[in-house]
Amino acid sequence: MDNLSDTLKKLKITAVDKTEDSLEGCLDCLLQALAQNNMETSEKIQASGILQLFASLLTPQSSCKAKVANIIAEVAKNEFMRIPCVDAGLISPLVQLLNSKDQEVLLQTGRALGNICYDSHEGRSAVDQAGGAQIVIDHLRSLCSITDPANEKLLTVFCGMLMNYSNENDSLQAQLINMGVIPTLVKLLGIHCQNAALTEMCLVAFGNLAELESSKEQFASTNIAEELVKLFKKQIEHDKREMIFEVLAPLAENDAIKLQLVEAGLVECLLEIVQQKVDSDKEDDITELKTGSDLMVLLLLGDESMQKLFEGGKGGVFQRVLSWIPSNNHQLQLAGALAIANFARNDGNCIHMVDNGIVEKLMDLLDRHVEDGNVTVQHAALSALRNLAIPVINKAKMLSAGVTEAVLKFLKSEMPPVQFKLLGTLRMLIDAQAEAAEQLGKNVKLVERLVEWCEAKDHAGVMGESNRLLSALIRHSKSKDVIKTIVQSGGIKHLVTMATSEHVIMQNEALVALALIAALELGTAEKDLESAKLVQILHRLLADERSAPEIKYNSMVLICALMGSECLHKEVQDLAFLDVVSKLRSHENKSVAQQASLTEQRLTVES
């Protein structure tokens, strides 16, 4: 190290004189010292103030520029040296050297800039201002097709430099995307797929860039899907496959790329992985099984890719996924149920699946998860049943298959996601099914649970779905018994609150249910309607200019129905409804205007 101090002193003199032989000797000495103890040597270099002199040794004319760039690359491996390198004014001359034709100069300059940018805002900023990224991308483009080892090493360094430059920095990543880096990297991957280091660097770059929404369109216009699938098929090592998965997952969020991946044969690879790993208890295999089956489900989220794999319900992929549901592996059960939920996104698919026995498979799966079951599997299976229940023709078939009974077993669940899907499934099943609605509406346990969930303020979804199911039981059954059950369970106040929801559809459902209550069982419900301040709420809805026409219409229908109750009638008179209603006679919506005339007559007669 004493020797190092002498070298640094000597270097200060020779750097100014530019005595070439002794300069080269000093630089070799520094590189040797850095190789032995990088950190300590770097500290001494910083303390000596020599960094400032390096800028003058980085000129295109300098014969030792490659060695100086190499030294900078070595010292910049230390975090504490990156800002001093920027402050010493080294970035601009280094970026100038990127215009060199000498391969060794380019290699060491790329390393130096890459290391200075690593995790350093100041480094990136300086390279950005000096315009370094564009020059590097131009090099990648022009050198892309040359496959000799020295060139591949340079390409790897340049990719690494761009990575360090833009890592976790959205604006710099967007800049690279605008400079057209994506097609260039995809081309690199295709040409150099035999070179492990370069391939790995491309994958890491893709992984970073793919997180950015703006990158997806550019990726979709390349043959990235084909290249990644080709690469994936060759990989045996878990870590390498994992790297490719990390690129595939964000890319597969884009519908166009989903379809390209399906066409490139990714699904077959994923099915093979599932088959190979399903019985293994090795941690890597379990991870790969999960990643592979999750990705499979993601591919089914695209309408085109999903339909292509469904193949009218005859597709091999669909059949394989179907076989996951009865499996003993929770991950596969989950992926199978989620895949069915994704296939069940149009009426044709839903009808085909119900006719071919999928409901029984899902009910069997749910049955296996009633006691201490897996919540994610419960949630997925209920999601699939909910989607399958959407086509009108499926409802009666699913009801007679016993789906309501299977679903009601989860009424005691304390998990909001399961509660939410359970409610949605029941609501879909009873839509326009009077008998089923009546049967469920008279189920005291269910109605009491709904009333309890209507107060689940921490879970807006569960609260909203409980209200909607409560209303649906009345609207579809039109049954006095159902209304009595709901009144006795304390559900009326929730329907009144639902009429003030921010969602018009929910307001409307509540008003229709309340109008049926008033028409069929006003005597039973009047006390609850009064204490829930229904009349005041209706007055507010009619007076509010922002209320939708159907809300105004149904509020007036309800007012008329409430006139049969003495106490509610009195409230209507006290609130001067006539003023509000008479204004609505000139409403632009004909139905509202007509109903306003009828309501005005009714109010006048009754007053």
Coordinates of C-alpha atoms in Angstrom, one line a residue:
M1 CA 0.0 0.0 0.0
D2 CA 3.0 2.3 0.5
N3 CA 3.9 1.5 -3.0
L4 CA 0.3 2.7 -4.0
S5 CA 0.9 6.1 -2.3
D6 CA 4.1 6.5 -4.4
T7 CA 2.2 5.5 -7.5
L8 CA -0.6 8.0 -6.9
K9 CA 2.0 10.8 -6.3
K10 CA 3.8 9.8 -9.5
L11 CA 0.6 9.6 -11.4
K12 CA -0.3 13.1 -10.4
I13 CA 2.9 14.4 -12.0
T14 CA 2.8 12.2 -15.1
A15 CA -0.9 12.8 -15.7
V16 CA -0.1 16.5 -16.1
D17 CA 3.1 15.9 -18.2
K18 CA 1.4 13.0 -20.1
T19 CA 4.7 11.0 -20.1
E20 CA 3.3 7.9 -21.7
D21 CA 5.6 5.1 -20.5
S22 CA 5.5 6.1 -16.9
L23 CA 1.8 6.8 -17.1
E24 CA 1.1 3.3 -18.4
G25 CA 3.2 1.9 -15.6
C26 CA 1.3 3.8 -12.9
L27 CA -2.1 2.8 -14.3
D28 CA -1.0 -0.9 -14.4
C29 CA 0.1 -0.5 -10.8
L30 CA -3.4 0.9 -9.8
L31 CA -5.2 -1.9 -11.6
Q32 CA -3.1 -4.4 -9.7
A33 CA -3.8 -2.8 -6.4
L34 CA -7.5 -2.7 -7.2
A35 CA -7.5 -6.4 -8.0
Q36 CA -5.9 -7.1 -4.6
N37 CA -8.0 -4.8 -2.5
N38 CA -10.6 -2.8 -4.4
M39 CA -12.2 -1.0 -1.5
E40 CA -9.0 0.2 0.3
T41 CA -7.4 1.2 -3.0
S42 CA -10.5 3.1 -4.1
E43 CA -10.5 5.0 -0.7
K44 CA -6.9 6.0 -1.4
I45 CA -7.6 7.1 -4.9
Q46 CA -10.5 9.3 -3.7
A47 CA -8.3 10.8 -0.9
S48 CA -5.5 11.6 -3.4
G49 CA -7.7 13.8 -5.6
I50 CA -6.5 11.9 -8.7
L51 CA -10.0 11.3 -10.0
Q52 CA -10.2 15.0 -11.2
L53 CA -7.1 14.3 -13.4
F54 CA -8.7 11.2 -15.1
A55 CA -11.0 13.4 -17.2
S56 CA -8.0 14.7 -19.1
L57 CA -6.8 11.1 -19.7
L58 CA -10.1 10.1 -21.3
T59 CA -9.8 12.2 -24.5
P60 CA -10.0 10.3 -27.8
Q61 CA -6.3 11.2 -28.4
S62 CA -5.1 9.6 -25.1
S63 CA -3.3 6.3 -25.6
C64 CA -4.3 5.1 -22.1
K65 CA -8.0 5.9 -22.2
A66 CA -9.1 2.2 -22.1
K67 CA -7.0 1.6 -18.9
V68 CA -8.3 4.7 -17.3
A69 CA -11.9 3.7 -18.1
N70 CA -11.1 0.2 -16.6
I71 CA -9.9 1.8 -13.4
I72 CA -13.0 3.9 -13.2
A73 CA -15.1 0.8 -13.8
E74 CA -13.3 -0.9 -10.9
V75 CA -13.6 1.9 -8.4
A76 CA -17.3 2.5 -9.3
K77 CA -18.0 -1.0 -8.0
N78 CA -18.0 0.7 -4.6
E79 CA -21.1 2.7 -3.8
F80 CA -19.1 5.5 -2.1
M81 CA -17.1 6.2 -5.3
R82 CA -20.0 6.8 -7.7
I83 CA -20.9 10.3 -6.7
P84 CA -17.2 11.4 -6.6
C85 CA -16.8 10.0 -10.2
V86 CA -19.7 12.2 -11.2
D87 CA -18.4 15.2 -9.3
A88 CA -14.9 14.7 -10.9
G89 CA -16.6 15.4 -14.3
L90 CA -15.9 11.9 -15.7
I91 CA -19.3 11.2 -17.3
S92 CA -19.1 13.6 -20.2
P93 CA -15.6 12.4 -21.4
L94 CA -16.7 8.7 -20.9
V95 CA -19.9 9.2 -23.0
Q96 CA -17.7 10.9 -25.7
L97 CA -15.6 7.7 -25.7
L98 CA -18.7 5.7 -26.7
N99 CA -18.1 7.1 -30.2
S100 CA -14.8 5.2 -30.4
K101 CA -14.2 2.4 -32.9
D102 CA -11.9 0.5 -30.6
Q103 CA -13.6 -2.5 -29.0
E104 CA -11.6 -2.5 -25.8
V105 CA -12.3 1.2 -25.2
L106 CA -16.0 0.6 -25.8
L107 CA -16.0 -2.4 -23.4
Q108 CA -14.2 -0.5 -20.5
T109 CA -16.3 2.6 -21.1
G110 CA -19.5 0.6 -21.0
R111 CA -18.4 -1.0 -17.8
A112 CA -17.4 2.3 -16.2
L113 CA -20.8 4.0 -17.1
G114 CA -22.7 0.9 -16.0
N115 CA -21.1 0.7 -12.6
I116 CA -21.4 4.5 -12.0
C117 CA -25.2 4.2 -12.8
Y118 CA -25.7 1.3 -10.5
D119 CA -28.2 2.4 -7.8
S120 CA -27.0 6.0 -8.2
H121 CA -29.5 8.8 -9.1
E122 CA -26.6 11.2 -9.7
G123 CA -24.8 8.8 -12.0
R124 CA -27.9 8.1 -14.1
S125 CA -28.8 11.8 -14.2
A126 CA -25.3 12.7 -15.5
V127 CA -25.4 9.9 -18.2
D128 CA -28.9 11.1 -19.2
Q129 CA -27.7 14.7 -19.6
A130 CA -24.7 13.6 -21.6
G131 CA -26.9 11.5 -24.0
G132 CA -25.2 8.2 -23.3
A133 CA -28.2 5.9 -23.7
Q134 CA -28.9 6.7 -27.3
I135 CA -25.3 6.0 -28.3
V136 CA -25.4 2.7 -26.6
I137 CA -28.7 1.7 -28.2
D138 CA -27.2 2.7 -31.6
H139 CA -24.2 0.4 -30.9
L140 CA -26.5 -2.5 -29.9
R141 CA -28.4 -2.1 -33.2
S142 CA -25.3 -2.0 -35.4
L143 CA -23.4 -4.8 -33.6
C144 CA -26.5 -7.0 -33.1
S145 CA -25.8 -9.5 -35.9
I146 CA -22.1 -10.2 -35.1
T147 CA -21.8 -13.4 -33.1
D148 CA -18.0 -13.6 -32.3
P149 CA -17.3 -13.9 -28.5
A150 CA -15.6 -10.5 -28.1
N151 CA -18.6 -8.8 -29.7
E152 CA -21.0 -10.8 -27.5
K153 CA -19.1 -9.7 -24.4
L154 CA -19.4 -6.1 -25.5
L155 CA -23.2 -6.5 -26.2
T156 CA -23.6 -8.0 -22.7
V157 CA -21.8 -5.0 -21.1
F158 CA -23.9 -2.5 -23.1
C159 CA -27.2 -4.3 -22.1
G160 CA -26.0 -4.3 -18.5
M161 CA -25.2 -0.6 -18.7
L162 CA -28.7 0.2 -19.9
M163 CA -30.1 -2.0 -17.2
N164 CA -28.2 -0.2 -14.4
Y165 CA -29.1 3.1 -16.1
S166 CA -32.9 2.5 -16.0
N167 CA -33.5 0.0 -13.3
E168 CA -36.6 0.9 -11.2
N169 CA -36.7 4.4 -12.8
D170 CA -39.9 4.7 -14.8
S171 CA -39.0 7.9 -16.7
L172 CA -35.6 6.5 -17.9
Q173 CA -37.2 3.2 -18.8
A174 CA -39.8 5.2 -20.8
Q175 CA -37.0 7.1 -22.5
L176 CA -35.3 3.8 -23.6
I177 CA -38.6 2.5 -24.9
N178 CA -39.1 5.7 -26.9
M179 CA -35.6 5.2 -28.3
G180 CA -36.7 1.8 -29.6
V181 CA -34.7 -0.4 -27.3
I182 CA -37.3 -3.2 -27.2
P183 CA -37.2 -4.4 -30.8
T184 CA -33.4 -4.3 -30.6
L185 CA -33.2 -6.4 -27.5
V186 CA -35.7 -8.9 -28.9
K187 CA -33.5 -9.2 -32.0
L188 CA -30.5 -9.7 -29.8
L189 CA -32.2 -12.5 -27.9
G190 CA -33.1 -14.3 -31.1
I191 CA -29.6 -14.1 -32.6
H192 CA -27.6 -14.8 -29.4
C193 CA -29.8 -17.3 -27.7
Q194 CA -26.8 -19.7 -27.3
N195 CA -24.9 -17.1 -25.2
A196 CA -26.0 -17.6 -21.6
A197 CA -24.7 -14.2 -20.2
L198 CA -26.2 -12.1 -23.0
T199 CA -29.5 -14.0 -22.9
E200 CA -29.7 -13.5 -19.1
M201 CA -29.0 -9.8 -19.5
C202 CA -31.8 -9.5 -22.1
L203 CA -34.2 -11.3 -19.8
V204 CA -33.5 -9.0 -16.9
A205 CA -33.9 -6.0 -19.2
F206 CA -37.3 -7.4 -20.5
G207 CA -38.4 -8.0 -16.9
N208 CA -37.8 -4.4 -16.0
L209 CA -39.3 -2.8 -19.1
A210 CA -42.3 -5.1 -19.2
E211 CA -43.6 -3.6 -15.9
L212 CA -44.2 -0.4 -17.8
E213 CA -47.6 -0.2 -19.5
S214 CA -46.1 1.8 -22.5
S215 CA -43.8 -1.1 -23.3
K216 CA -46.6 -3.6 -24.0
E217 CA -47.5 -2.3 -27.4
Q218 CA -43.9 -2.3 -28.5
F219 CA -43.4 -5.8 -27.2
A220 CA -46.6 -6.9 -29.0
S221 CA -45.2 -5.7 -32.4
T222 CA -42.1 -7.9 -32.1
N223 CA -41.8 -11.7 -32.0
I224 CA -41.0 -11.7 -28.3
A225 CA -43.6 -14.4 -27.6
E226 CA -42.0 -16.8 -30.1
E227 CA -38.4 -16.1 -28.8
L228 CA -39.3 -16.6 -25.2
V229 CA -41.2 -19.8 -25.8
K230 CA -38.3 -21.1 -27.9
L231 CA -35.9 -20.2 -25.1
F232 CA -38.2 -21.7 -22.4
K233 CA -38.4 -25.0 -24.2
K234 CA -34.6 -25.3 -24.1
Q235 CA -34.2 -24.6 -20.3
I236 CA -33.8 -27.3 -17.9
E237 CA -32.5 -25.3 -14.9
H238 CA -35.2 -24.0 -12.5
D239 CA -33.5 -20.6 -12.1
K240 CA -33.4 -20.0 -15.8
R241 CA -37.0 -20.9 -16.2
E242 CA -37.9 -18.7 -13.3
M243 CA -36.2 -15.8 -15.1
I244 CA -38.3 -16.4 -18.2
F245 CA -41.5 -16.6 -16.0
E246 CA -40.7 -13.2 -14.6
V247 CA -40.8 -11.7 -18.1
L248 CA -43.8 -13.8 -19.2
A249 CA -46.1 -12.8 -16.3
P250 CA -46.1 -9.0 -16.9
L251 CA -46.1 -9.4 -20.7
A252 CA -49.1 -11.8 -20.5
E253 CA -51.2 -9.0 -19.0
N254 CA -51.5 -7.7 -22.5
D255 CA -54.3 -9.3 -24.5
A256 CA -52.4 -9.2 -27.9
I257 CA -49.3 -10.8 -26.3
K258 CA -51.6 -13.5 -24.6
L259 CA -52.7 -14.6 -28.0
Q260 CA -49.2 -14.6 -29.4
L261 CA -48.0 -16.7 -26.4
V262 CA -50.8 -19.2 -27.0
E263 CA -50.0 -19.4 -30.7
A264 CA -46.3 -19.8 -29.9
G265 CA -47.1 -22.9 -27.9
L266 CA -46.6 -21.7 -24.3
V267 CA -49.6 -23.5 -23.1
E268 CA -48.2 -26.9 -24.1
C269 CA -45.0 -26.1 -22.2
L270 CA -47.0 -25.1 -19.1
L271 CA -49.1 -28.2 -19.2
E272 CA -46.0 -30.3 -19.4
I273 CA -44.5 -28.5 -16.3
V274 CA -47.7 -29.2 -14.4
Q275 CA -47.6 -32.9 -15.3
Q276 CA -43.9 -33.2 -14.4
K277 CA -44.1 -31.3 -11.1
V278 CA -47.5 -32.2 -9.7
D279 CA -46.4 -35.1 -7.4
S280 CA -43.1 -33.5 -6.3
D281 CA -42.6 -32.1 -2.9
K282 CA -39.3 -30.3 -3.8
E283 CA -39.6 -26.6 -3.1
D284 CA -38.4 -25.6 -6.6
D285 CA -40.9 -27.9 -8.2
I286 CA -43.8 -26.6 -6.0
T287 CA -42.8 -23.0 -7.0
E288 CA -42.7 -23.9 -10.7
L289 CA -46.1 -25.7 -10.5
K290 CA -47.6 -22.6 -9.0
T291 CA -46.0 -20.2 -11.4
G292 CA -46.9 -22.3 -14.4
S293 CA -50.5 -22.9 -13.5
D294 CA -51.0 -19.2 -12.5
L295 CA -49.6 -18.1 -15.9
M296 CA -52.0 -20.6 -17.6
V297 CA -54.9 -18.9 -15.8
L298 CA -53.6 -15.5 -16.8
L299 CA -53.5 -16.5 -20.5
L300 CA -57.2 -17.3 -20.2
L301 CA -58.1 -13.8 -19.2
G302 CA -57.8 -12.6 -22.8
D303 CA -61.0 -13.2 -24.7
E304 CA -59.3 -14.3 -27.9
S305 CA -56.7 -16.5 -26.2
M306 CA -59.4 -18.0 -24.0
Q307 CA -61.7 -18.8 -26.9
K308 CA -58.8 -20.3 -28.9
L309 CA -58.0 -22.7 -26.0
F310 CA -61.7 -23.6 -25.4
E311 CA -62.1 -24.9 -28.9
G312 CA -65.8 -25.3 -28.5
G313 CA -65.2 -27.3 -25.3
K314 CA -63.5 -30.0 -27.3
G315 CA -60.0 -28.6 -26.9
G316 CA -57.2 -30.7 -25.4
V317 CA -56.2 -27.8 -23.1
F318 CA -59.7 -27.3 -21.8
Q319 CA -59.9 -31.1 -21.1
R320 CA -56.5 -31.1 -19.2
V321 CA -57.5 -28.1 -17.1
L322 CA -60.8 -29.9 -16.3
S323 CA -58.7 -32.8 -14.9
W324 CA -57.1 -30.4 -12.4
I325 CA -60.3 -29.9 -10.5
P326 CA -60.6 -33.4 -9.0
S327 CA -56.8 -33.4 -8.3
N328 CA -55.5 -33.7 -4.7
N329 CA -53.1 -30.8 -5.2
H330 CA -54.6 -27.5 -3.9
Q331 CA -52.7 -25.4 -6.3
L332 CA -54.1 -27.3 -9.3
Q333 CA -57.6 -27.3 -7.8
L334 CA -57.3 -23.5 -7.5
A335 CA -55.9 -23.0 -11.0
G336 CA -58.6 -25.4 -12.4
A337 CA -61.4 -23.6 -10.8
L338 CA -60.0 -20.1 -11.8
A339 CA -59.6 -21.4 -15.4
I340 CA -63.2 -22.6 -15.5
A341 CA -64.3 -19.1 -14.2
N342 CA -62.3 -17.6 -17.1
F343 CA -63.7 -20.0 -19.7
A344 CA -67.1 -19.1 -18.3
R345 CA -67.0 -15.5 -19.7
N346 CA -69.6 -15.9 -22.5
D347 CA -73.0 -17.6 -22.6
G348 CA -72.0 -20.2 -25.2
N349 CA -69.1 -21.6 -23.1
C350 CA -71.2 -21.5 -20.0
I351 CA -74.1 -23.5 -21.5
H352 CA -71.7 -26.0 -23.0
M353 CA -69.9 -26.5 -19.7
V354 CA -73.1 -26.9 -17.6
D355 CA -74.4 -29.4 -20.1
N356 CA -71.2 -31.4 -19.8
G357 CA -71.2 -31.8 -16.1
I358 CA -68.8 -29.1 -14.8
V359 CA -71.2 -28.1 -12.1
E360 CA -71.0 -31.5 -10.4
K361 CA -67.2 -31.3 -10.5
L362 CA -67.2 -27.9 -8.9
M363 CA -69.7 -29.0 -6.2
D364 CA -67.5 -32.0 -5.4
L365 CA -64.5 -29.6 -5.1
L366 CA -66.4 -27.3 -2.7
D367 CA -67.5 -30.3 -0.7
R368 CA -63.9 -31.2 -0.1
H369 CA -63.3 -27.7 1.3
V370 CA -66.2 -27.1 3.6
E371 CA -64.5 -28.0 6.9
D372 CA -61.2 -26.0 7.4
G373 CA -61.1 -25.7 3.6
N374 CA -58.7 -23.7 1.5
V375 CA -60.1 -20.2 1.2
T376 CA -58.6 -19.5 -2.2
V377 CA -60.1 -22.7 -3.6
Q378 CA -63.5 -21.9 -2.1
H379 CA -63.4 -18.4 -3.6
A380 CA -62.3 -19.7 -7.0
A381 CA -65.0 -22.5 -7.2
L382 CA -67.7 -20.0 -6.2
S383 CA -66.4 -17.6 -8.8
A384 CA -66.8 -20.3 -11.4
L385 CA -70.3 -21.2 -10.3
R386 CA -71.3 -17.5 -10.3
N387 CA -70.2 -17.0 -13.9
L388 CA -71.8 -20.3 -15.0
A389 CA -75.1 -19.1 -13.5
I390 CA -75.3 -16.0 -15.7
P391 CA -77.1 -17.5 -18.8
V392 CA -80.8 -17.8 -18.1
I393 CA -80.9 -21.3 -19.5
N394 CA -78.3 -22.5 -16.9
K395 CA -80.2 -21.2 -13.8
A396 CA -82.8 -23.9 -13.5
K397 CA -80.3 -26.7 -14.4
M398 CA -77.9 -25.5 -11.7
L399 CA -80.7 -25.1 -9.1
S400 CA -81.9 -28.7 -9.8
A401 CA -78.3 -29.9 -9.5
G402 CA -78.4 -28.6 -5.9
V403 CA -76.0 -25.7 -6.3
T404 CA -77.8 -23.5 -3.7
E405 CA -77.5 -26.2 -1.0
A406 CA -73.8 -26.6 -1.9
V407 CA -73.2 -22.9 -1.6
L408 CA -75.2 -22.4 1.6
K409 CA -72.7 -24.7 3.4
F410 CA -70.3 -21.7 3.3
L411 CA -72.8 -19.4 5.1
K412 CA -70.7 -19.7 8.3
S413 CA -67.5 -18.6 6.5
E414 CA -65.8 -15.6 8.1
M415 CA -63.7 -14.8 5.1
P416 CA -65.0 -11.7 3.1
P417 CA -63.8 -13.0 -0.3
V418 CA -65.8 -16.2 0.2
Q419 CA -68.8 -14.3 1.5
F420 CA -68.7 -12.0 -1.5
K421 CA -68.7 -14.8 -4.1
L422 CA -71.3 -16.8 -2.2
L423 CA -73.7 -13.8 -2.3
G424 CA -73.0 -13.2 -6.0
T425 CA -73.6 -16.8 -6.8
L426 CA -77.0 -16.9 -5.0
R427 CA -78.0 -13.6 -6.6
M428 CA -77.2 -14.9 -10.1
L429 CA -79.1 -18.2 -9.4
I430 CA -82.4 -16.7 -8.3
D431 CA -82.6 -14.0 -11.0
A432 CA -86.1 -14.5 -12.4
Q433 CA -86.5 -17.8 -10.6
A434 CA -89.5 -17.2 -8.3
E435 CA -89.6 -20.5 -6.6
A436 CA -85.9 -20.5 -5.8
A437 CA -86.1 -16.9 -4.6
E438 CA -89.0 -17.8 -2.3
Q439 CA -87.3 -20.9 -0.9
L440 CA -84.2 -18.9 -0.1
G441 CA -86.1 -15.9 1.2
K442 CA -87.9 -18.0 3.8
N443 CA -84.5 -19.4 5.0
V444 CA -84.2 -17.6 8.3
K445 CA -80.6 -18.5 8.8
L446 CA -79.7 -17.0 5.4
V447 CA -81.7 -13.9 5.9
E448 CA -80.3 -13.3 9.4
R449 CA -76.7 -13.7 8.0
L450 CA -77.5 -11.3 5.2
V451 CA -78.8 -8.7 7.7
E452 CA -75.6 -9.1 9.7
W453 CA -73.4 -8.7 6.5
C454 CA -75.4 -5.6 5.5
E455 CA -73.5 -4.0 8.4
A456 CA -70.0 -5.2 7.3
K457 CA -68.7 -1.6 6.9
D458 CA -65.1 -2.8 6.6
H459 CA -66.0 -4.8 3.5
A460 CA -67.9 -2.7 1.1
G461 CA -68.2 -5.5 -1.5
V462 CA -69.9 -7.9 1.0
M463 CA -72.1 -5.1 2.3
G464 CA -73.2 -4.2 -1.2
E465 CA -73.8 -7.8 -2.3
S466 CA -75.9 -8.6 0.9
N467 CA -78.1 -5.6 0.3
R468 CA -78.6 -6.6 -3.4
L469 CA -79.4 -10.2 -2.5
L470 CA -81.9 -9.1 0.2
S471 CA -83.6 -6.9 -2.5
A472 CA -83.4 -9.7 -5.1
L473 CA -85.2 -12.2 -2.8
I474 CA -88.2 -9.8 -2.6
R475 CA -88.1 -8.7 -6.3
H476 CA -87.9 -12.2 -7.7
S477 CA -90.2 -14.0 -5.2
K478 CA -92.9 -11.3 -4.8
S479 CA -93.8 -13.4 -1.7
K480 CA -95.4 -12.1 1.5
D481 CA -93.6 -14.9 3.5
V482 CA -90.3 -13.7 2.2
I483 CA -91.1 -10.1 3.2
K484 CA -92.2 -11.2 6.7
T485 CA -89.0 -13.1 7.2
I486 CA -87.0 -10.0 6.1
V487 CA -89.0 -7.7 8.4
Q488 CA -88.6 -10.1 11.4
S489 CA -84.8 -10.3 10.8
G490 CA -84.5 -6.5 10.8
G491 CA -83.7 -6.2 7.1
I492 CA -86.0 -3.2 6.2
K493 CA -83.6 -0.5 7.4
H494 CA -80.9 -1.8 5.2
L495 CA -83.1 -1.7 2.1
V496 CA -84.0 1.9 2.9
T497 CA -80.3 2.8 3.3
M498 CA -79.6 1.0 0.0
A499 CA -82.0 3.5 -1.7
T500 CA -79.4 6.2 -1.0
S501 CA -76.5 4.2 -2.5
E502 CA -74.1 6.0 -4.9
H503 CA -74.8 3.3 -7.5
V504 CA -78.1 3.9 -9.5
I505 CA -78.6 0.2 -10.1
M506 CA -78.6 -0.5 -6.3
Q507 CA -80.8 2.5 -5.6
N508 CA -83.3 1.2 -8.1
E509 CA -83.2 -2.4 -6.9
A510 CA -83.9 -1.1 -3.3
L511 CA -86.9 1.1 -4.5
V512 CA -88.5 -1.7 -6.4
A513 CA -88.2 -4.1 -3.4
L514 CA -89.6 -1.4 -1.1
A515 CA -92.5 -0.8 -3.5
L516 CA -93.3 -4.5 -3.4
I517 CA -93.1 -4.5 0.5
A518 CA -95.5 -1.5 0.5
A519 CA -97.9 -3.2 -1.9
L520 CA -97.9 -6.7 -0.2
E521 CA -97.1 -6.3 3.5
L522 CA -97.3 -2.6 4.4
G523 CA -98.9 -3.3 7.8
T524 CA -96.1 -5.6 8.8
A525 CA -93.3 -3.2 7.6
E526 CA -94.7 0.3 8.4
K527 CA -93.0 0.7 11.8
D528 CA -89.6 -0.2 10.3
L529 CA -90.1 2.0 7.3
E530 CA -91.0 4.9 9.6
S531 CA -88.0 4.5 11.9
A532 CA -85.7 4.2 8.9
K533 CA -87.0 7.6 7.8
L534 CA -88.1 6.3 4.3
V535 CA -90.4 9.2 3.6
Q536 CA -87.7 11.8 4.3
I537 CA -85.3 9.9 2.0
L538 CA -87.9 9.8 -0.8
H539 CA -88.4 13.5 -0.5
R540 CA -84.7 14.1 -0.8
L541 CA -84.4 11.8 -3.9
L542 CA -87.2 13.6 -5.7
A543 CA -85.9 17.1 -4.8
D544 CA -82.3 16.3 -5.9
E545 CA -81.8 17.3 -9.5
R546 CA -79.0 14.7 -9.8
S547 CA -81.3 11.8 -9.2
A548 CA -81.6 9.6 -12.3
P549 CA -85.0 9.5 -14.0
E550 CA -85.7 5.9 -13.0
I551 CA -85.0 6.8 -9.4
K552 CA -87.5 9.7 -9.5
Y553 CA -90.0 7.4 -11.2
N554 CA -89.7 4.6 -8.7
S555 CA -89.7 7.0 -5.7
M556 CA -93.1 8.3 -6.8
V557 CA -94.5 4.8 -7.3
L558 CA -93.3 4.1 -3.7
I559 CA -94.9 7.3 -2.3
C560 CA -98.3 6.2 -3.8
A561 CA -97.9 2.7 -2.3
L562 CA -97.1 4.2 1.2
M563 CA -100.4 6.1 1.3
G564 CA -102.2 3.0 2.7
S565 CA -100.4 3.5 6.0
E566 CA -101.7 6.1 8.4
C567 CA -98.5 7.1 10.0
L568 CA -96.5 7.2 6.7
H569 CA -99.4 9.1 5.0
K570 CA -99.1 11.8 7.7
E571 CA -95.4 12.1 7.1
V572 CA -96.0 12.5 3.4
Q573 CA -98.5 15.4 4.1
D574 CA -96.1 17.1 6.5
L575 CA -93.3 17.2 4.0
A576 CA -95.1 19.1 1.3
F577 CA -94.5 16.5 -1.4
L578 CA -96.9 18.2 -3.8
D579 CA -94.4 21.1 -4.5
V580 CA -91.7 18.7 -5.5
V581 CA -93.9 16.3 -7.5
S582 CA -95.7 19.1 -9.5
K583 CA -92.3 20.4 -10.7
L584 CA -91.6 16.9 -12.2
R585 CA -94.7 17.1 -14.4
S586 CA -92.6 19.0 -16.9
H587 CA -89.6 16.6 -16.7
E588 CA -87.9 15.8 -20.0
N589 CA -88.4 12.0 -19.4
K590 CA -92.0 11.1 -20.4
S591 CA -92.4 8.2 -17.9
V592 CA -91.3 10.6 -15.0
A593 CA -93.7 13.3 -16.2
Q594 CA -96.6 10.9 -16.4
Q595 CA -95.9 9.3 -13.0
A596 CA -95.6 12.9 -11.6
S597 CA -99.2 13.6 -12.8
L598 CA -100.5 10.4 -11.4
T599 CA -98.7 11.0 -8.0
E600 CA -100.0 14.6 -7.9
Q601 CA -103.6 13.4 -8.4
R602 CA -103.1 10.7 -5.7
L603 CA -101.6 13.3 -3.2
T604 CA -104.4 15.8 -3.9
V605 CA -107.2 13.2 -3.4
E606 CA -105.6 11.9 -0.2
S607 CA -104.8 15.3 1.4

